[in-house]
Short mmCIF file of C-alpha atoms in Angstrom, two decimals:
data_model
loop_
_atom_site.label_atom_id
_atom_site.label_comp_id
_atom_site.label_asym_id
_atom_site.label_seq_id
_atom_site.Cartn_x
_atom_site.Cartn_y
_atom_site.Cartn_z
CA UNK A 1 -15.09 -57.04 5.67
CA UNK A 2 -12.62 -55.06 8.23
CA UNK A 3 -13.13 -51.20 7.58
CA UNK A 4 -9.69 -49.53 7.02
CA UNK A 5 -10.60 -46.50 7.50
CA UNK A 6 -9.63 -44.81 11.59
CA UNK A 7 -12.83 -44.72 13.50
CA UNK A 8 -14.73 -41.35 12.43
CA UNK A 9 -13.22 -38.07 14.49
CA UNK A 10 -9.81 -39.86 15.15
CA UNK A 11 -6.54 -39.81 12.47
CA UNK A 12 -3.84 -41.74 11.80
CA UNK A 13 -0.07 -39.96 11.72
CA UNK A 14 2.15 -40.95 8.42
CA UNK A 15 5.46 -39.85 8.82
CA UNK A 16 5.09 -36.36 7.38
CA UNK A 17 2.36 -35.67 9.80
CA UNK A 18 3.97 -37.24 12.85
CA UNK A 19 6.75 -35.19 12.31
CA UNK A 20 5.19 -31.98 12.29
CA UNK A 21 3.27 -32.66 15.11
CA UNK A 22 6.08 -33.17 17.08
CA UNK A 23 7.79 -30.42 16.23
CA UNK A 24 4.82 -28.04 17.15
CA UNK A 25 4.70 -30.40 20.71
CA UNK A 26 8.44 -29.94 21.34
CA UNK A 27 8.01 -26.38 20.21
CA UNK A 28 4.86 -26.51 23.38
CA UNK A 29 7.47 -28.03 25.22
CA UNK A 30 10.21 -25.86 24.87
CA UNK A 31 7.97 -22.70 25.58
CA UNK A 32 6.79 -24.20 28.46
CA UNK A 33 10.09 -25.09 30.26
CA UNK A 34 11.63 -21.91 29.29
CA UNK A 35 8.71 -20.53 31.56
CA UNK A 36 9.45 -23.01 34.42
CA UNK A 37 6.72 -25.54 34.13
CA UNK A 38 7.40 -29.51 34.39
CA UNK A 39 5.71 -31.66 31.99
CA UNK A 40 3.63 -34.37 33.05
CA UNK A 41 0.92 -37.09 32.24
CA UNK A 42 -1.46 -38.92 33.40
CA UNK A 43 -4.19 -41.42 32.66
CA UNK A 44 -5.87 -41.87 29.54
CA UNK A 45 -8.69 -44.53 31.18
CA UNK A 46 -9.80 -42.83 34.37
CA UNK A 47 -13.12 -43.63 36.40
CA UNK A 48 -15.83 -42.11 35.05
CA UNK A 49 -17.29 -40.65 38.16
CA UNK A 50 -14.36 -37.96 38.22
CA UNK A 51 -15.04 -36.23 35.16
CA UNK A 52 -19.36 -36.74 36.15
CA UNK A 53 -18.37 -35.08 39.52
CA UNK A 54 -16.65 -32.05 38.04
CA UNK A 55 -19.24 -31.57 35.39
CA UNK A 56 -22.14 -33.04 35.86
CA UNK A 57 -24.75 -35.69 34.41
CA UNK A 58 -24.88 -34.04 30.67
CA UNK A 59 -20.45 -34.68 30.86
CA UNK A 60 -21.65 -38.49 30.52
CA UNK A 61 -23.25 -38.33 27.15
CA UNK A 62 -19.69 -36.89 25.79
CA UNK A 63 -17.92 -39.69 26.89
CA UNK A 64 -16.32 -42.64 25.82
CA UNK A 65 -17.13 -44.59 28.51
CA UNK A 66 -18.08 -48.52 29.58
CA UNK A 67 -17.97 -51.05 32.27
CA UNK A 68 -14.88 -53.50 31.99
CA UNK A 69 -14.72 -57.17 33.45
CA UNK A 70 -15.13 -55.96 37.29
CA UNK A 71 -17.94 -53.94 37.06
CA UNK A 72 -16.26 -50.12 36.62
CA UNK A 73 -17.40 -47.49 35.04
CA UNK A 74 -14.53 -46.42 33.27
CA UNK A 75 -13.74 -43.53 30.72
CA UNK A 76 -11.45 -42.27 28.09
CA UNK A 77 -10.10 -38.64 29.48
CA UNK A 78 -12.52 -35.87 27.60
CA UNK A 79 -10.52 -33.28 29.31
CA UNK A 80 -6.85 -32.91 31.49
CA UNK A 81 -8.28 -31.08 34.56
CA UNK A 82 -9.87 -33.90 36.81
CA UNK A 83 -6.93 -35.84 36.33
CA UNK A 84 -4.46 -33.12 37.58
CA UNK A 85 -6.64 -32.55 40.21
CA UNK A 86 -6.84 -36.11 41.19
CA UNK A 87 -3.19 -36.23 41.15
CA UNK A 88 -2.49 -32.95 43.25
CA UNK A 89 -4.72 -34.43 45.65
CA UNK A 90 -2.56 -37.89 45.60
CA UNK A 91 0.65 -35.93 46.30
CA UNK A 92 -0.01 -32.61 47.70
CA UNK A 93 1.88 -32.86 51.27
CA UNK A 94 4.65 -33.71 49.18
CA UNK A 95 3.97 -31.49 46.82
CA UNK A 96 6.35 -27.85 46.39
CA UNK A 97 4.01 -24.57 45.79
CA UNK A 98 3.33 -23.14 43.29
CA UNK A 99 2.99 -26.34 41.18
CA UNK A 100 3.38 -25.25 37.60
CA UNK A 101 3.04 -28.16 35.44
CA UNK A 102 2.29 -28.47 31.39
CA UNK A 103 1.15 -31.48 29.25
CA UNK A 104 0.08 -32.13 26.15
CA UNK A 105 -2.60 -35.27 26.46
CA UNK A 106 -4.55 -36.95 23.72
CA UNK A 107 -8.02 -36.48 24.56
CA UNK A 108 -11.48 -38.27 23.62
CA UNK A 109 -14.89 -36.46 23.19
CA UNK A 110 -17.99 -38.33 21.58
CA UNK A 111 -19.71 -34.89 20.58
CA UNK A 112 -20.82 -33.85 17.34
CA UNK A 113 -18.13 -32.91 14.99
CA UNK A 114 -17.37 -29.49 13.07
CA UNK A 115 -14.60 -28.32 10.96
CA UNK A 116 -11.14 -28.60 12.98
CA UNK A 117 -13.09 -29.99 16.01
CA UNK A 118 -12.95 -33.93 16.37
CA UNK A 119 -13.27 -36.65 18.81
CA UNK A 120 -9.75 -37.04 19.30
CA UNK A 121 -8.03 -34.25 20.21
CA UNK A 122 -4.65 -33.02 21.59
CA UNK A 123 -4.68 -30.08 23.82
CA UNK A 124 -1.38 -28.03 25.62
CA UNK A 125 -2.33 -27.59 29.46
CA UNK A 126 -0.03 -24.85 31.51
CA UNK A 127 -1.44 -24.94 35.12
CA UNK A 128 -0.20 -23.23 38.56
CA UNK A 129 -1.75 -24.38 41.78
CA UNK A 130 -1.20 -23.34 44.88
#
């Protein structure tokens, strides 16, 4: 028998609740451009070694992570950081300075879960580089 319930630590959205949380994003959003940041996004599947390299061996037990069909070691984004690094990095002779770039990703951490902290999360990212 299917379960129907969403995987433990993650939600579903009905309408009521999907429209609240996008007003508080576009609310995020309109902060954030009124204060001359760019959104952006990135990634949700990343390789896994980015997020190990930034944190370390104990970042792999709070992952969602696997091998697909070619032999990767890939992982659900815990965190936004790595992957704005990764993509300065891509583009940053092309880049203007300071960067100052928002988001608002979905994030996955398999870690053990408290009141108002689950395993799917949405967090609001302002960063300036350079």
């Amino acid at each position: 028998m299917i379960d129907l319930q969403p995987v433990k630590g993650t939600r579903d959205f009905y309408p009521p609740q999907l429209r609240l949380r996008n007003w508080l994003f576009n609310t995020w959003r309109k902060s954030a451009q009124q204060a001359g940041f760019e959104e952006y996004d990135a990634c949700v599947l990343e390789h896994e070694a980015l997020y190990i390299r930034k944190a370390g061996d104990e970042i792999s037990q709070q992952l969602y992570n696997f091998e697909d069909n070619s032999a990767r070691r890939l992982s659900l984004r815990p965190e936004m950081t790595p992957s704005l690094a990764r993509m300065i990095l891509q583009k940053q002779k092309s880049l203007s300075y300071p960067v100052r770039w928002f988001s608002i990703p979905q994030c996955f951490r398999y870690e053990r879960m408290t009141r108002g902290r689950k395993r799917e999360h949405y967090q609001w990212n302002l960063d300036i580089i350079g």
